[in-house]
XYZ file of C-alpha atoms in Angstrom:
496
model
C -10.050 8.272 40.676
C -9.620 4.912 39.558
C -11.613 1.670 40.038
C -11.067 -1.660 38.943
C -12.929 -3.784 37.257
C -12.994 -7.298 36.804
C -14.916 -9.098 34.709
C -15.181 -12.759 33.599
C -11.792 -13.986 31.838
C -11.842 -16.110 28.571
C -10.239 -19.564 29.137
C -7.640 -18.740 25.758
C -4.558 -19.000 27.561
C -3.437 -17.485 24.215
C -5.582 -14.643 24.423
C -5.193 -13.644 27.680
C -1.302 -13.372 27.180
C -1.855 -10.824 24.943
C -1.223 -7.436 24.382
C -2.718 -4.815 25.261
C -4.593 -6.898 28.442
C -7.460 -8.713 28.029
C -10.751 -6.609 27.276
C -12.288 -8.283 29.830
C -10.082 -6.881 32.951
C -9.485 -3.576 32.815
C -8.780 -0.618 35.148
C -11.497 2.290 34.034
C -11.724 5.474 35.418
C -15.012 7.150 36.273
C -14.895 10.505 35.536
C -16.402 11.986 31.737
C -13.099 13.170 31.054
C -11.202 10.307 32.171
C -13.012 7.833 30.469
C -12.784 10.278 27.132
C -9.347 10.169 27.113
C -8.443 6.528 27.703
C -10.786 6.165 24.689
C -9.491 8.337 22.849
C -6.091 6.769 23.214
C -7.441 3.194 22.529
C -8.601 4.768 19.141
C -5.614 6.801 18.100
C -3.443 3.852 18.620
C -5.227 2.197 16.002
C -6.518 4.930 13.824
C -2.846 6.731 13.816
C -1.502 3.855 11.718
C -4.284 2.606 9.718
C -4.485 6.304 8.356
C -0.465 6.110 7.346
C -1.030 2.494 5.754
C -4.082 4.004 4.017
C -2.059 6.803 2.373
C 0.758 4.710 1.349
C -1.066 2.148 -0.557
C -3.357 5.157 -1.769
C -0.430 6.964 -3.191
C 1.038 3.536 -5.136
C -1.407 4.158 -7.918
C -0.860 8.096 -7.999
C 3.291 7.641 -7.913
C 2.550 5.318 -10.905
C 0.644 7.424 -12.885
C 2.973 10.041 -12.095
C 6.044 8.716 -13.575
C 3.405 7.488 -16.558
C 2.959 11.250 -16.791
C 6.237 11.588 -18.182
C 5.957 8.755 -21.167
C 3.004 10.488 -22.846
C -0.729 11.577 -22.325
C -1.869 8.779 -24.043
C 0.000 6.602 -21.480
C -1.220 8.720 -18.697
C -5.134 8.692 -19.840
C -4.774 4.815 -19.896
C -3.138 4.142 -17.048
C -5.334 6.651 -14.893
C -8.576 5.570 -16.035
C -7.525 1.450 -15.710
C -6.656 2.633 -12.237
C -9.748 4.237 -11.397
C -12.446 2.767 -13.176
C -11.605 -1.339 -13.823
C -8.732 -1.718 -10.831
C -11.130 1.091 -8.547
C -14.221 -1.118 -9.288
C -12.865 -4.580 -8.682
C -11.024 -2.474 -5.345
C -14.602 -1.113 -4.418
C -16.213 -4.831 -4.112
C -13.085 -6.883 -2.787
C -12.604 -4.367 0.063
C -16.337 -5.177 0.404
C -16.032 -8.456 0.575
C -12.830 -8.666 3.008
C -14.562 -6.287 5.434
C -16.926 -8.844 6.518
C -14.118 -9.743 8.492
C -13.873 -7.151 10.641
C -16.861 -7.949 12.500
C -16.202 -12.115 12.451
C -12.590 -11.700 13.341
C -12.687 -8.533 15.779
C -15.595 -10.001 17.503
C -13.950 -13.442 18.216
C -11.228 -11.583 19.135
C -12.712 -9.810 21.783
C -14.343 -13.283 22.938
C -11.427 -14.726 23.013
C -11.871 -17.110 20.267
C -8.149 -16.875 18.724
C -7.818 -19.520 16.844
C -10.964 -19.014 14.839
C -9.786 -16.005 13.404
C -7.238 -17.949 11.162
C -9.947 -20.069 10.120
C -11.995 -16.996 9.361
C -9.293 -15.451 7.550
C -9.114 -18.398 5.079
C -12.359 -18.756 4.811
C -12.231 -15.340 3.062
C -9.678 -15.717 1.196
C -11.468 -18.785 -0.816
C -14.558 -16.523 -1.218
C -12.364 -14.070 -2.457
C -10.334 -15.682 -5.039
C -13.914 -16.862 -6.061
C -14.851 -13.026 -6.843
C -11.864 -12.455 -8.234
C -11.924 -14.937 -11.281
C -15.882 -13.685 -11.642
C -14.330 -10.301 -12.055
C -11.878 -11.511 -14.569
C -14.062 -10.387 -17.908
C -14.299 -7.056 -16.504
C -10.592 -6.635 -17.246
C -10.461 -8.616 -20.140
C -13.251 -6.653 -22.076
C -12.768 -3.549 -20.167
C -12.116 -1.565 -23.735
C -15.921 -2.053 -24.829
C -17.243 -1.154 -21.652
C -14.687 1.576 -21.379
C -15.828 2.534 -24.805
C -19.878 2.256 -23.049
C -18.839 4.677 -20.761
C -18.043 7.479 -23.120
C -14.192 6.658 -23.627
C -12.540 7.379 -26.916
C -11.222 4.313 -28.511
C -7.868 4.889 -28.684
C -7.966 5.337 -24.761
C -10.361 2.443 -24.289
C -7.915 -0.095 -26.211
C -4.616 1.112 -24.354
C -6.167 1.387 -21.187
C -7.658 -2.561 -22.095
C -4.468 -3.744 -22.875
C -3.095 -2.071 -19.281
C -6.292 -3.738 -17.097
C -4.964 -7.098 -18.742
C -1.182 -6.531 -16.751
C -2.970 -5.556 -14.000
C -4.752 -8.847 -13.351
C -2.126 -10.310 -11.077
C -3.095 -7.281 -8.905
C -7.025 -8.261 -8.981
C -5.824 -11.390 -7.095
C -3.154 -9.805 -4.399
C -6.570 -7.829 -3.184
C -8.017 -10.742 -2.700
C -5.501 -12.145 -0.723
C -4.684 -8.713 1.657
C -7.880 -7.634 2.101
C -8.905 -10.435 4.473
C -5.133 -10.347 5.927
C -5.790 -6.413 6.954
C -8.711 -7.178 8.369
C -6.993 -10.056 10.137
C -4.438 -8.459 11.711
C -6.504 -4.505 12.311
C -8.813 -6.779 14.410
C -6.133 -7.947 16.696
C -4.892 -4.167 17.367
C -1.410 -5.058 14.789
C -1.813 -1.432 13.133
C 2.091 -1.171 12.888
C 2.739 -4.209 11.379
C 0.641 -3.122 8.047
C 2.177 0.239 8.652
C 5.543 -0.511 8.363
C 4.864 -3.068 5.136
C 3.289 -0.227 3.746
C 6.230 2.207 4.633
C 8.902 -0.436 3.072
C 6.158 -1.689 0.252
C 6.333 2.133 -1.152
C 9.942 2.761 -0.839
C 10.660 0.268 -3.368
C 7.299 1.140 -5.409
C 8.966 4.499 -6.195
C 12.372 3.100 -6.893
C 11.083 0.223 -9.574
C 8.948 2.859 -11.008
C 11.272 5.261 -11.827
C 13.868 1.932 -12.638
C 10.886 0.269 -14.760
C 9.250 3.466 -16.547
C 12.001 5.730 -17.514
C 15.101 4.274 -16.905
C 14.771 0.927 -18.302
C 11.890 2.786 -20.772
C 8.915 0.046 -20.464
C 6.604 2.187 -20.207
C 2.797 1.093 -19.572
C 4.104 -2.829 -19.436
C 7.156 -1.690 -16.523
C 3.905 0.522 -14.744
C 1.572 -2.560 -14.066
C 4.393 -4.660 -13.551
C 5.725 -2.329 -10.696
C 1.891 -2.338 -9.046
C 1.162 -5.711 -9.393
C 5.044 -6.828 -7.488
C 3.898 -4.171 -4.972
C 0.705 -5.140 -4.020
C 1.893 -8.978 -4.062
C 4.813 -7.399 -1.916
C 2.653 -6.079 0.428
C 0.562 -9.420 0.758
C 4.007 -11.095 1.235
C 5.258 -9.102 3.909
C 1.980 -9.346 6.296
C 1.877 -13.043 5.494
C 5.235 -13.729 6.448
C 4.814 -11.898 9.901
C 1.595 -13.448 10.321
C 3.010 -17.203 9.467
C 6.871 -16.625 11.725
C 4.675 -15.104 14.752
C 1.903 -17.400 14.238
C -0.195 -14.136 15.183
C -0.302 -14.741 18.633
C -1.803 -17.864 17.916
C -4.928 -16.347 15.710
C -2.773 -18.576 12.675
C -2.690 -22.708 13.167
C -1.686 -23.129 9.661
C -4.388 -24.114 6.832
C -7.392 -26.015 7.996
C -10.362 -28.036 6.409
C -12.971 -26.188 8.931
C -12.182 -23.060 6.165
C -14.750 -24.621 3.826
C -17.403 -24.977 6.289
C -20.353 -22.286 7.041
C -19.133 -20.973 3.873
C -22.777 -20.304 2.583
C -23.394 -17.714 6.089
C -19.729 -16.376 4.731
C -20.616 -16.093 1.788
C -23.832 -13.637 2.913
C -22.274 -11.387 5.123
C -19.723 -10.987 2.590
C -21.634 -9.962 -0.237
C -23.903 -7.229 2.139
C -20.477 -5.902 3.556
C -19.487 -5.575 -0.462
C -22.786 -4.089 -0.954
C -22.666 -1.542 1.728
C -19.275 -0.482 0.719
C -19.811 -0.305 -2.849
C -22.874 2.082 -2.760
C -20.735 4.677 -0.810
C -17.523 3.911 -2.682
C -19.217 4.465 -6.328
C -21.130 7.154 -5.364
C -19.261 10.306 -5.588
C -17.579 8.791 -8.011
C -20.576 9.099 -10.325
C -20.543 13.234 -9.330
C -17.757 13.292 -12.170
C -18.931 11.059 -14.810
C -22.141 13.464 -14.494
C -20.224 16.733 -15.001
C -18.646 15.795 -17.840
C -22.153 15.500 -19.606
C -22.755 19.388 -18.339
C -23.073 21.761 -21.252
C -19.737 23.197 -20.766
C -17.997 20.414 -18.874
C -14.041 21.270 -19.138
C -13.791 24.165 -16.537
C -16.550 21.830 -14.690
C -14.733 18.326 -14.450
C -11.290 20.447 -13.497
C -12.606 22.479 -11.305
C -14.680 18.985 -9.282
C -11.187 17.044 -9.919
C -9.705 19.127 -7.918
C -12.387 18.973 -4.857
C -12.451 15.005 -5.045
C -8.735 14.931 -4.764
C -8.696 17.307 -1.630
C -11.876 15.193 -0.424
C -9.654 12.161 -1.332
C -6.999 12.965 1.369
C -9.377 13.675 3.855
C -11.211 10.515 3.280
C -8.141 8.845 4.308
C -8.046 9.679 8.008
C -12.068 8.671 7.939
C -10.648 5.197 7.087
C -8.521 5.447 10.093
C -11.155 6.375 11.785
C -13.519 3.640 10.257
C -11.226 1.447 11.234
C -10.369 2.308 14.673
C -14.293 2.227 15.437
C -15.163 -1.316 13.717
C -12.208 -2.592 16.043
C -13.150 -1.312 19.270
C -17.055 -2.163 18.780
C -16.499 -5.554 17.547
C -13.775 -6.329 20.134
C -16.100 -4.966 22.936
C -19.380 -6.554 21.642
C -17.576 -10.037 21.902
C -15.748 -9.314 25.324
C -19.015 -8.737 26.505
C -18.741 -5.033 27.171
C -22.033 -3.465 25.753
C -21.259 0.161 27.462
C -18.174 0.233 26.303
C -18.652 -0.186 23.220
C -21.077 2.369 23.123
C -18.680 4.688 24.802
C -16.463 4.221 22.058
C -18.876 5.164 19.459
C -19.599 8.111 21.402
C -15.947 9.353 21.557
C -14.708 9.187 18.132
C -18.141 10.567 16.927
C -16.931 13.821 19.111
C -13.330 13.634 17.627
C -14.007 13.000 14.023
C -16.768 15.639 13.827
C -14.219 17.947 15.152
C -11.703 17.065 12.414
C -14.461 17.373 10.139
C -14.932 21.029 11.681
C -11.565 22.011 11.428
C -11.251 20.992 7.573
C -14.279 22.933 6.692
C -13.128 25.654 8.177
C -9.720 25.625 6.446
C -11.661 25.208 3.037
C -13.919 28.097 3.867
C -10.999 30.105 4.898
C -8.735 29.754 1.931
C -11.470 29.295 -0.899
C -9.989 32.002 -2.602
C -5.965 31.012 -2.256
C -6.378 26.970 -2.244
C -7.195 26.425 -5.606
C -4.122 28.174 -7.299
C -2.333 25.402 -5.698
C -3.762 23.214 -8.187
C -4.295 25.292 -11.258
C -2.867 28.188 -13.263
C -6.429 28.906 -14.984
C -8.127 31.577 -13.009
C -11.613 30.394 -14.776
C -10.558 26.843 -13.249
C -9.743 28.173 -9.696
C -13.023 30.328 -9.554
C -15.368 27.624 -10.320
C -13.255 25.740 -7.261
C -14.044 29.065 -5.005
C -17.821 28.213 -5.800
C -17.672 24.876 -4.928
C -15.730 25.081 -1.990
C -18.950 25.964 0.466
C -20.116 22.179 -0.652
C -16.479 20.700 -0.237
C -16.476 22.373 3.271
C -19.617 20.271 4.071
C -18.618 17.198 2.512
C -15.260 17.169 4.785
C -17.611 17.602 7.486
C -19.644 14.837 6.636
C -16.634 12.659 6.278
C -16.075 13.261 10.019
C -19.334 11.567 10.941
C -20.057 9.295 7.985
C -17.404 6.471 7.902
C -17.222 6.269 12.078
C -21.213 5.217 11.857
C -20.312 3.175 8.589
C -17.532 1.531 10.612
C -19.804 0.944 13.591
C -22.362 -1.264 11.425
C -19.308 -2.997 10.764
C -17.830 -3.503 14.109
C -21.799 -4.702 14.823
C -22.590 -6.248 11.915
C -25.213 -4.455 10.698
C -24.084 -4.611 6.733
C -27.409 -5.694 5.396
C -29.308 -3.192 7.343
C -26.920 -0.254 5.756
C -26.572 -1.668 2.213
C -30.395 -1.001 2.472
C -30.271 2.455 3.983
C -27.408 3.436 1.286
C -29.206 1.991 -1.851
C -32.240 4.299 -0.598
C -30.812 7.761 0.590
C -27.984 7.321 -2.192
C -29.723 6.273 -5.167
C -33.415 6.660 -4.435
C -32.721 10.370 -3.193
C -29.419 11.786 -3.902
C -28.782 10.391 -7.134
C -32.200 11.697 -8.666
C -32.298 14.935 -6.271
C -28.472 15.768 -7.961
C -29.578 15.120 -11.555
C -32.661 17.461 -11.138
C -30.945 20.354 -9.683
C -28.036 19.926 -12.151
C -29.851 19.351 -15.397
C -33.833 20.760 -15.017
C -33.124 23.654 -12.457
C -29.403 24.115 -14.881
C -27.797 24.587 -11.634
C -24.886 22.672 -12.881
C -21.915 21.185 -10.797
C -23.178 22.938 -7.962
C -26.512 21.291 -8.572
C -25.465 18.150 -8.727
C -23.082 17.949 -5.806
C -25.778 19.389 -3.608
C -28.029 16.277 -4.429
C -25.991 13.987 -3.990
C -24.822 15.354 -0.814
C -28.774 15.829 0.227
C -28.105 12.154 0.007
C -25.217 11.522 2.643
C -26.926 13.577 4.817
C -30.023 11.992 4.836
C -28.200 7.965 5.097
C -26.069 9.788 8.038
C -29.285 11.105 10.024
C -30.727 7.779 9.801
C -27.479 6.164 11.209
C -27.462 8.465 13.981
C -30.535 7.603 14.925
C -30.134 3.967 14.212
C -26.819 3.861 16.318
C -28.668 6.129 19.218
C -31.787 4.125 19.691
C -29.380 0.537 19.436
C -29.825 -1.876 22.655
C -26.082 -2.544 22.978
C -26.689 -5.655 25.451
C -28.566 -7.037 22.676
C -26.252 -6.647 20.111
C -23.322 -8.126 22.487
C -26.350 -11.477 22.888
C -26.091 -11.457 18.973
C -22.022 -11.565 18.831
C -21.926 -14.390 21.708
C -24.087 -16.386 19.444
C -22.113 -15.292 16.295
C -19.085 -16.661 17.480
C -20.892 -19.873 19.140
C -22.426 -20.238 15.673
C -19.516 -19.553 13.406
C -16.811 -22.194 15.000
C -16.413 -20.524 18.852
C -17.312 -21.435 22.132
C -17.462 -17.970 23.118
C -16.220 -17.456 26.575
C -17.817 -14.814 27.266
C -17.508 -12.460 30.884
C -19.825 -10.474 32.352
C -22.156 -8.301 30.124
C -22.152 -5.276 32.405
C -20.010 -3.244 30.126
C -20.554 0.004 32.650
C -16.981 0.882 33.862
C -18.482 2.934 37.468
């Protein structure tokens, strides 16, 4: 059975001609089930899409250092570790940064404050481009601190002379980042899909073109990933500028450099929060290689991360999908909802979680010959693949309640939790159990994932005992206090 509901409408004329219909009139149905599944739908439609754009722009820098691959190892070593370490870093805190926008932007959204998400958006962008030139002597003396890190020098200056190509890139995240987050918070998944789709067509055909045809080698690699991200910035601004976005774009505005300083702070704990997760298993593999016989080690975790890797990518989706429909809900008005929502893709990505553990668990002893010919190699994987098992599973939970303190804005509160269970814990817990108890890789990883599951037990409780009429109080007032009027309906999110 289905009963309609009708809450207060937003006076936006622009908002409430778009589409999907207005948050804040909705038919619900009453039933567990019901309700589950119209969720669930909401969620896929954005969480289908923002998983393919996630793999496409994820697999520019592999495709790259693939066709690198065939130029030489020295080529390969630079390009891989300007990729991961100078270009992943600077990634790591501009995706930060940007995703302070989810909860301004999806939140006015859902209040029907369109045009204020334009102004948002720019007001990003300058903070940005700010970050950006700080981050500029990162790339610029990357060889010394490459060399700091345990880097040969040979590898350290090539790999230096590759981050300095690969500044133009530096500043195209600073410009999509905040245009992602623009456009995910008004439900336009597809648009940044099909960029992505077209972006990485051409990546592979100017790579092979630029690499090995033409022969330019490490110069015709960062010129092929700096035109594609600018591409992809390009193509989502053009859409954004010809549709005018539904009327979320009014062209550039003044009212961008005000409230900067409140920007400014939810920006940096956003960066924060991000950046503890993002640089944290990243620091699993700089620790193996200091193991007493590291080789079989650091292949043997390689190939875990990158499996964990393409898992992480539907958690995005999922990440995504959540901060979307909280935020949106919180500033409709919709409390329940939006607590409904966190509810449902909890259930669905712990189930995805459950079924990639149990294909790990399953195929320990046939997956890892898929990736290596060196039975020492794929044993050492067969060991770790009870941790990798729980990792995916932790995936399935992790980024939803990391993307709810998004969608909420709860960044400070998390950066706070993560420094604590990450690198208070985790951090110390994984170098005891790897080093004094000479439990190795093994001993490591399980720290470090005592860690995650300690920050995730804290968000479930944090997200369980939240007062979700309060929170939607503190989103009205948001938007009032950020440029909106906030039209708010009624707060009486229950659909029955």
């Amino acid at each position: 059975m289905f009963i309609p509901i009708i809450r207060g409408r937003s006076n936006k004329k622009a908002h409430a001609e778009m589409e999907p219909p207005p948050l804040h009139e909705q038919t619900i149905p009453c039933t567990f089930f019901q309700r589950s599944l119209l969720e669930s739908k909401k969620l896929w439609k954005i969480a289908a899409p923002a998983i393919f754009t996630a793999i496409c722009q994820y697999s520019l820098g592999a495709i790259t250092q693939t066709f690198v691959g065939h130029v030489g190892t020295l080529e390969l070593a630079a390009v891989a570790i300007g990729n991961s370490v100078i270009s992943g870093l600077a990634f790591g805190i501009m995706l930060g940064m940007g995703s302070a926008l989810e909860t301004l932007c999806g939140q006015a959204f859902g209040a029907g404050e369109i045009k204020m998400m334009g102004i948002y958006m720019q007001r990003s962008w300058i903070i940005l481009i700010c970050t950006a030139i700080v981050l500029i002597p990162i790339y610029v003396f990357s060889p010394p601190i490459l060399i700091l890190l345990g880097q040969t020098r040979e590898i350290s200056d090539l790999a230096g002379k590759y981050s300095l190509y690969i500044i133009p890139q530096l500043f195209a995240y600073a410009l999509n980042f905040p245009i992602q987050k623009f456009l995910q918070s008004q439900r336009k998944v597809m648009v940044m899909a099909m960029v992505a789709a077209v972006v990485l067509a051409i990546h592979v055909a100017l790579s092979w073109l630029l690499i090995l045809k033409v022969g330019w080698g490490l110069a015709g690699a960062a010129a092929v990933i700096d035109f594609s991200w600018w591409l992809i910035v390009l193509g989502q601004m053009g859409y954004i500028i010809g549709t005018k976005s539904d009327g979320a774009w009014t062209d550039f505005s003044l009212l961008a450099f005000q409230e900067l300083f409140a920007f400014v702070k939810l920006s940096l704990a956003s960066a924060l929060m991000l950046c503890l997760e993002f640089w944290y298993l990243m620091i699993l593999i700089v620790l193996t290689g200091y193991l007493k016989n590291p080789l079989i080690a650091v292949d043997a975790i390689s190939i875990c991360m990158n499996l964990n890797g393409w898992e992480v990518m539907i958690a995005i989706g999922f990440n995504a999908a959540i901060s979307v429909r909280v935020s949106n809900e919180l500033g409709a008005g919709n409390p329940q909802t939006a607590k409904f929502a966190v509810l449902v893709v909890s259930i669905t990505s712990v189930a995805i979680g459950l079924v990639c553990m149990a294909i790990i668990l399953i195929t320990r002893n046939e997956f890892p010959y898929l990736f290596t010919n060196s039975d020492d190699v794929a044993k050492e994987v067969t060991k770790l693949s009870g941790l990798l098992g729980f990792t995916m599973l932790l995936n399935g939970l992790q980024p939803v309640l990391s993307g709810v303190a998004i969608g909420a804005g709860w960044q400070a509160l998390v950066a706070y939790i993560n420094l604590g269970c990450y690198y208070v814990v985790g951090l110390p817990l994984g170098l005891l159990l790897g080093f004094k108890f000479d439990f190795g890789v093994q001993g490591i990883w399980g720290g470090l994932t005592g860690g995650i599951v300690l920050q995730t037990i804290i968000l479930v409780v944090v997200t369980s005992c939240t007062n979700w009429d309060k929170e939607a109080t503190q989103a009205e007032n948001r938007v009032k206090k950020w440029g909106g009027s906030a039209g708010l309906g009624n707060s009486s999110g229950e659909p029955c």
